[in-house]
Short mmCIF file of C-alpha atoms in Angstrom, two decimals:
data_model
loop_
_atom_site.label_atom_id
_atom_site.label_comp_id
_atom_site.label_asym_id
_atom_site.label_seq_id
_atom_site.Cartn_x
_atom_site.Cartn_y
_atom_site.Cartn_z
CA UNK A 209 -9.54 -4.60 -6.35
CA UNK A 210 -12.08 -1.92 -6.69
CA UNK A 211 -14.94 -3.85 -6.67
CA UNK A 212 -13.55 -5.51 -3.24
CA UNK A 213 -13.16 -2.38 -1.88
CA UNK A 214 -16.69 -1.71 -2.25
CA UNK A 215 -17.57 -4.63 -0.83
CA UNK A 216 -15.84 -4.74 2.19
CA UNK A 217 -17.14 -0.96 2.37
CA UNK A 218 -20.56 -1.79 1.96
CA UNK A 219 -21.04 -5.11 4.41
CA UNK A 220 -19.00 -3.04 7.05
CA UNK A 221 -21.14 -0.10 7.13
CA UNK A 222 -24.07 -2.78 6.99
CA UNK A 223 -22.64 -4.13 10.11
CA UNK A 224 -21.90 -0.55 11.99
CA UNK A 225 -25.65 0.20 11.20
CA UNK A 226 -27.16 -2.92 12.52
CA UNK A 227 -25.37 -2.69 15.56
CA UNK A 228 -26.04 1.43 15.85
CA UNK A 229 -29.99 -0.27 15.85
CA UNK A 230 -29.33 -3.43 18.13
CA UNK A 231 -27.80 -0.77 20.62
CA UNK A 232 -30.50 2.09 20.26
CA UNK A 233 -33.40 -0.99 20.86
CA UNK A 234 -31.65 -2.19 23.58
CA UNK A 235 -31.40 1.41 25.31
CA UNK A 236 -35.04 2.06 24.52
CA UNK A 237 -36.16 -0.77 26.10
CA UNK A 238 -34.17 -0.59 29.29
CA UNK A 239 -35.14 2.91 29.50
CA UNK A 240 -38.63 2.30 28.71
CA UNK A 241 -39.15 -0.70 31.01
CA UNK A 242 -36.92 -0.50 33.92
CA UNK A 243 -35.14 -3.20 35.70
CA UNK A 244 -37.56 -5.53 35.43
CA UNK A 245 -37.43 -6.18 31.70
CA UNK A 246 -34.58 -8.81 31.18
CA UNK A 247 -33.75 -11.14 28.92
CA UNK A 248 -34.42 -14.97 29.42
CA UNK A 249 -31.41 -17.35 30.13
CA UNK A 250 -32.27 -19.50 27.04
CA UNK A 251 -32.90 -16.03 25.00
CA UNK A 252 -29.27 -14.84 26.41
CA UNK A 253 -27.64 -18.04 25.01
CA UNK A 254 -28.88 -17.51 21.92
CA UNK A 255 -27.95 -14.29 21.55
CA UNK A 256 -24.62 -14.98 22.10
CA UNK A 257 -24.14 -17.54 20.27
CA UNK A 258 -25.71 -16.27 17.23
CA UNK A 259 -24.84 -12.90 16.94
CA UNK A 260 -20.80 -13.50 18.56
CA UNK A 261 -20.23 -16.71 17.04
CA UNK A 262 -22.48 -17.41 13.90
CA UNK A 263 -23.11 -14.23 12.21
CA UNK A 264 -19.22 -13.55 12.98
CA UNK A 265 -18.63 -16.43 11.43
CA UNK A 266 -20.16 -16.39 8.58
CA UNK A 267 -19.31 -12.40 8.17
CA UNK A 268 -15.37 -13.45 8.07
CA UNK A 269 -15.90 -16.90 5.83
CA UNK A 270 -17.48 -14.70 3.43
CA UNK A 271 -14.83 -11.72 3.14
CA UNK A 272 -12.05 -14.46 3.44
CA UNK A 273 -13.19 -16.48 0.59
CA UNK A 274 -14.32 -12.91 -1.84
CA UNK A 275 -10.79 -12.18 -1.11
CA UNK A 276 -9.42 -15.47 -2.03
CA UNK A 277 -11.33 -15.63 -5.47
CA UNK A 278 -10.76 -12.02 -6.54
CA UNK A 279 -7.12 -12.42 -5.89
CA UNK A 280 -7.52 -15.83 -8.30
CA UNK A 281 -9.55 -13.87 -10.90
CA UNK A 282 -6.33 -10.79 -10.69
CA UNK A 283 -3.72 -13.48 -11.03
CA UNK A 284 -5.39 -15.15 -13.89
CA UNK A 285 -6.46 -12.68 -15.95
CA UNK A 286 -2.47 -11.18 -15.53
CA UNK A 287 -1.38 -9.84 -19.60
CA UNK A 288 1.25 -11.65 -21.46
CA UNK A 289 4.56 -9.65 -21.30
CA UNK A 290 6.98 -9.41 -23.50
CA UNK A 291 9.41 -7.51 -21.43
CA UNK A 292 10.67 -8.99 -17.83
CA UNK A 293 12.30 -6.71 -15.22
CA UNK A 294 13.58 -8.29 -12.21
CA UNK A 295 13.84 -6.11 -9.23
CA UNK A 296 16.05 -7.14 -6.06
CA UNK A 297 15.79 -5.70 -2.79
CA UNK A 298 19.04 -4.64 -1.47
CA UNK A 299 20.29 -3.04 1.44
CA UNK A 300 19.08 -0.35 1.17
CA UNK A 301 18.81 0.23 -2.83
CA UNK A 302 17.39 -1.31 -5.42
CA UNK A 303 19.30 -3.60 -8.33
CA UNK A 304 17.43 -3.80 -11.63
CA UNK A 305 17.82 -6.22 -14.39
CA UNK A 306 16.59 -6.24 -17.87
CA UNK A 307 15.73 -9.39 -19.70
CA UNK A 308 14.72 -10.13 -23.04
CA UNK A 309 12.03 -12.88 -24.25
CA UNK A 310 14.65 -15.80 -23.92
CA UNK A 311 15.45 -14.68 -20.19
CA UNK A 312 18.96 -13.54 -21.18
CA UNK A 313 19.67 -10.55 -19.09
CA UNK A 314 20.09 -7.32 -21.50
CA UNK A 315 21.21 -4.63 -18.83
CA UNK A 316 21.97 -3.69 -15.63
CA UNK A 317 21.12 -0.71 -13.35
CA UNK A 318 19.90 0.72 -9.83
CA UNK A 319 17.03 2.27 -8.35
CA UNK A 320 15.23 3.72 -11.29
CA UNK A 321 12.72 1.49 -13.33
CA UNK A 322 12.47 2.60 -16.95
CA UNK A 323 9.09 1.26 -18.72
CA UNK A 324 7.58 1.71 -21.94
CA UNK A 325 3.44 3.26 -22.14
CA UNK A 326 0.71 1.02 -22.59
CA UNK A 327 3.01 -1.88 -22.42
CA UNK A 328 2.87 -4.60 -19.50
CA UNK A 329 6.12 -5.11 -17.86
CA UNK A 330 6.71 -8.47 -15.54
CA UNK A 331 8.48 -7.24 -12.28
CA UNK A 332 10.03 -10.31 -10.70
CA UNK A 333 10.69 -9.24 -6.95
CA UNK A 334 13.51 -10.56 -4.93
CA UNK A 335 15.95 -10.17 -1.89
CA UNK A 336 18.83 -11.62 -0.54
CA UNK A 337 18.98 -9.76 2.28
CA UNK A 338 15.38 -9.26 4.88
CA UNK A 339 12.05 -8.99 3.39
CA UNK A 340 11.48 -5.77 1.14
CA UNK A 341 7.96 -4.17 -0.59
CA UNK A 342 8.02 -2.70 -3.67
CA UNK A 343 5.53 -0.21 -3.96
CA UNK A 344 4.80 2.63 -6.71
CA UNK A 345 1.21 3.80 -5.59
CA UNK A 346 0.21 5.60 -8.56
CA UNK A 347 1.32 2.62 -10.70
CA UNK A 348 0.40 -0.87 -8.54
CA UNK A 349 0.18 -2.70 -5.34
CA UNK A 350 2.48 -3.55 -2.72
CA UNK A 351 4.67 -6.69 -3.59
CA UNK A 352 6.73 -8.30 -0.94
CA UNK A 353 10.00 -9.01 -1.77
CA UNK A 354 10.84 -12.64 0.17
CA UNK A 355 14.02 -13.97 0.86
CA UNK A 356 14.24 -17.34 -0.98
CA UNK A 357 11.32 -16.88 -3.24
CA UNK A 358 10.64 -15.22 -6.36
CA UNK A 359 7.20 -12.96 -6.00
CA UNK A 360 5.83 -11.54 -9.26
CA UNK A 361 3.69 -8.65 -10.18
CA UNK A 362 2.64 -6.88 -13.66
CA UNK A 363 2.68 -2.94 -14.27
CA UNK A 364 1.16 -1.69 -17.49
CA UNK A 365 1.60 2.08 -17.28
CA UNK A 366 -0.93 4.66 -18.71
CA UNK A 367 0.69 7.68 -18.66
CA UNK A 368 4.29 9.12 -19.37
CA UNK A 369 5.84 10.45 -16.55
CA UNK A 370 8.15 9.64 -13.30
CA UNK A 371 6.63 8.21 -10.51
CA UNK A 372 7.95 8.17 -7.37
CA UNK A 373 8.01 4.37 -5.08
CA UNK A 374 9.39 3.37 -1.87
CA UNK A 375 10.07 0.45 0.36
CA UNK A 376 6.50 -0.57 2.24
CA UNK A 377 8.11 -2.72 4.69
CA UNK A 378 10.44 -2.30 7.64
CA UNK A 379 14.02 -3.54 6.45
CA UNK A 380 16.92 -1.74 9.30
CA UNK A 381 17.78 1.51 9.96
CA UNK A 382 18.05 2.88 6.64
CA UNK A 383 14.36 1.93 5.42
CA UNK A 384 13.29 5.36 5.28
CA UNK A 385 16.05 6.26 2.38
CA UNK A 386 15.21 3.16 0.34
CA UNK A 387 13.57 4.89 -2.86
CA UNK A 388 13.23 4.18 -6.80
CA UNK A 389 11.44 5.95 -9.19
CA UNK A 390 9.43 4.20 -12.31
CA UNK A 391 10.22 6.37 -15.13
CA UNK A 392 7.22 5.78 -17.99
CA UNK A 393 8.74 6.58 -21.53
CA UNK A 394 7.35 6.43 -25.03
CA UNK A 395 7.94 3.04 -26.48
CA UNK A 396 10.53 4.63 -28.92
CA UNK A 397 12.13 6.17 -26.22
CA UNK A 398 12.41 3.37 -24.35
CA UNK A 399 13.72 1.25 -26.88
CA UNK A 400 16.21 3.72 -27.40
CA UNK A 401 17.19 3.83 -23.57
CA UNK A 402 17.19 0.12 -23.65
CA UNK A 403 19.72 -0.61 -26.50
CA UNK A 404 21.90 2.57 -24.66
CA UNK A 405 22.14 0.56 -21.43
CA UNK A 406 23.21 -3.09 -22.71
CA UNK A 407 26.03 -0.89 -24.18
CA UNK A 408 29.23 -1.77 -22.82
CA UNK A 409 32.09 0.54 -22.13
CA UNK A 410 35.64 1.13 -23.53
CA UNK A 411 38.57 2.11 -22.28
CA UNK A 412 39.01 6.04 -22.38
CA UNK A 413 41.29 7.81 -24.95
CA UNK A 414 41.42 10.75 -22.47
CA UNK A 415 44.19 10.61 -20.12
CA UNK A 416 42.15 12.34 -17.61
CA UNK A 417 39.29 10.11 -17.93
CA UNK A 418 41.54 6.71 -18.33
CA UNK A 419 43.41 8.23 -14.81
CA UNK A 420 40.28 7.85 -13.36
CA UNK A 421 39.64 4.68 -14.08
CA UNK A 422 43.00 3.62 -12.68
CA UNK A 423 42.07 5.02 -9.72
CA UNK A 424 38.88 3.40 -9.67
CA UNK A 425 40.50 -0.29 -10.16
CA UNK A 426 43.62 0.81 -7.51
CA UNK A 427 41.12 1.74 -4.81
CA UNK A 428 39.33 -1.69 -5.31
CA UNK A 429 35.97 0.08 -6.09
CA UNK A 430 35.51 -3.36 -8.89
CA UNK A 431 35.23 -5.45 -5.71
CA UNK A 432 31.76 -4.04 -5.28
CA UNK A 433 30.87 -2.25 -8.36
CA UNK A 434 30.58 -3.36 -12.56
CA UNK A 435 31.33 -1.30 -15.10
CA UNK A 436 31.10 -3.39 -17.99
CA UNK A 437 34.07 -3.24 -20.82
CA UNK A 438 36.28 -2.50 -17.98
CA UNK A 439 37.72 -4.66 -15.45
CA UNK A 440 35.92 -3.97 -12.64
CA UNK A 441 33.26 -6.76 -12.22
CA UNK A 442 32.04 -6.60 -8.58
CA UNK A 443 28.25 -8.10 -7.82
CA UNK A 444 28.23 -6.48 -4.44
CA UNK A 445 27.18 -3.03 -5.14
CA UNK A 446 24.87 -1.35 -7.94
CA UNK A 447 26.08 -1.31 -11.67
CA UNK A 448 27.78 1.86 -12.30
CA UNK A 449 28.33 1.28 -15.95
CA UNK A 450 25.97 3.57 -16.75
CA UNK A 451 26.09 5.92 -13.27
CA UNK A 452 26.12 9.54 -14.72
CA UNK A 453 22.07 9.43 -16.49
CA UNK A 454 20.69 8.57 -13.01
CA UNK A 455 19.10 11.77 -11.29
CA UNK A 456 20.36 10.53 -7.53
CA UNK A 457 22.61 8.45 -5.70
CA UNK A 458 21.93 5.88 -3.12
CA UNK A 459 18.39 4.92 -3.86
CA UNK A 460 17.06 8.32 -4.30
CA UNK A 461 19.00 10.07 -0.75
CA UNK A 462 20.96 12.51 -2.82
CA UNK A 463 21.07 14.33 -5.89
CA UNK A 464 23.27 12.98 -8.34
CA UNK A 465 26.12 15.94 -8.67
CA UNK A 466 29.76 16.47 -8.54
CA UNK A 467 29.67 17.39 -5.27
CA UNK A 468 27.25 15.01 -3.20
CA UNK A 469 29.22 12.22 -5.12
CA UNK A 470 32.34 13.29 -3.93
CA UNK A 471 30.89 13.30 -0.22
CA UNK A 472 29.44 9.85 -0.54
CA UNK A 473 32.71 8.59 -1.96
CA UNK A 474 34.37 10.03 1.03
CA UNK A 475 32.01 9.21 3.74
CA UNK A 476 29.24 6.99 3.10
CA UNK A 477 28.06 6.38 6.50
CA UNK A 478 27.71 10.40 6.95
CA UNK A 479 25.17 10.29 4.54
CA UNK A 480 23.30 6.87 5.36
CA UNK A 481 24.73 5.40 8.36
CA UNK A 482 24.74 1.44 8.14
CA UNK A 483 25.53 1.11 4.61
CA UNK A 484 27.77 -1.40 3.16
CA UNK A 485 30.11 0.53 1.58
CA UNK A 486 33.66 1.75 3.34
CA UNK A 487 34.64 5.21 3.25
CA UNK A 488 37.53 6.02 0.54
CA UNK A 489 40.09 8.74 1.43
CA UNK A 490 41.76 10.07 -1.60
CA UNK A 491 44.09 12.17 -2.99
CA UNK A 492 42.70 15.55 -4.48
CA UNK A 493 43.92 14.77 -8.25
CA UNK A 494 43.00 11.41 -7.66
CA UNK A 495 39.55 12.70 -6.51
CA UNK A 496 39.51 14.80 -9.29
CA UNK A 497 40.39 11.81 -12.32
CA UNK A 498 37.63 9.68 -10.44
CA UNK A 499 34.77 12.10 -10.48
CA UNK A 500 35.54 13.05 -14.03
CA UNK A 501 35.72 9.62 -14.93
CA UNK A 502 32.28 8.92 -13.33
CA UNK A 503 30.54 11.54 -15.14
CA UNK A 504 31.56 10.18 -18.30
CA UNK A 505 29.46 7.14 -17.97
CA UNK A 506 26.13 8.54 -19.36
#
């Protein structure tokens, strides 16, 4: 990508010079020799169509095709990966899935992309909603996400950190507050964080917590939402089995605390009009039971 940077740097500025010249000659001699110094009918066609048609020609084939066979040397000389993350453009937040050599999917989550160092993840990109871009600039490219098709790209992270990404492509009113971040872990770590978020949950002892949960189901929050061990097992909405270790809620619009939570539970479309989900008036101990019972799921 670099070198093809250069490139198209280099045979540009080639161009603006040459024409800088062209223009400067052209002056001169006008200048120089008055009105009576023209060019010849013959010389005129000529001109035109070598330098507008040929050269332009050529110029375009030749950036076309260096484009065309970089982006087959990329694609071929893509790592082998053992570890597969499919991301799915959603509206407007991001669903990410997990899977493990044999393609069975090992967890769930939303918006935040957990990857080992120095290890190449496959991100399969998809949407079944408009077209979506994922795009981490400190880690990779912008990848379309296509309606219909399955696009593919590979990130092998250098450094630990979190990195911050972002739709790159117009999807509806709400594009602007369509973020992820790509958390970069040690490989221990990661493993770690892996095996934590396959892990199912149970019913809670707690009576507190287990009212919560009951409110959760009588509220029909499992039409949209999974929490897995529990009944609810909605496709609609992110996986909130493991809600409480991610640092915001809806794709990175608000910080993930008691009290935001309890707004966007409320009043979704206050805090990003056009969303899918419904508002949910409730009861202040049933408020209460719920929120507790959300925090629990670290």
């Amino acid at each position: 990508m670099a070198n093809l940077w250069w490139g198209f740097l280099a045979f540009a500025s080639f161009v603006f010079l040459l024409v800088i010249v062209l223009l400067a000659t052209a002056m001169r001699s006008a200048f120089a020799a008055g009105e009576s110094s023209q060019i010849s009918p013959r010389g005129g066609w000529y001109l035109v169509l070598g330098g507008g048609v040929v050269l332009p020609l050529i110029a375009v084939v030749g950036l076309v095709g260096s484009g065309l066979w970089i982006g087959g040397v990329i694609a071929r000389d893509e790592p082998a990966s053992g570890l597969t993350v499919e991301v799915s453009g959603k509206r407007w937040w991001w669903e990410v899935i997990y899977y493990d050599g044999a393609g069975k999917e090992i967890a769930r989550t939303a918006n935040e992309v957990v990857l080992p160092v120095g290890r190449t993840a496959r991100i399969l990109l998809t949407s079944d909603n408009v077209i979506h871009s994922f795009w981490a600039p400190n880690l990779q490219g912008k990848t379309d996400l296509i309606p219909g098709r399955v696009n593919e790209s590979h990130i092998t992270p250098a450094k630990v950190g979190v990195y911050r990404g972002l739709c790159a492509e117009f999807c509806g009113v709400q594009h602007a507050f369509m973020a992820f971040i790509v958390e970069v872990r040690e490989e221990n770590e990661f493993a770690a964080w892996l095996a934590d978020q396959a892990r199912p949950r149970t019913i809670p002892d707690d009576p507190h917590l287990r009212r919560g949960l009951e409110v959760f189901l009588a509220y029909d929050c499992g039409t949209c939402h999974t929490i897995r061990g529990t009944p609810a097992q909605g496709k609609m909405g992110p996986d909130l089995t493991h809600l409480a270790m991610r640092e915001s809620l809806a794709a990175g619009t608000i910080p993930n605390t008691k009290g935001h939570l309890a707004g966007w539970i409320g009043d979704p479309q206050a805090v990003k009009p056009g969303v899918l989900m419904p508002p949910t008036a409730l009861e202040p101990d049933d408020q209460e039971a719920l929120l507790a019972y959300l925090a629990s799921l670290d």
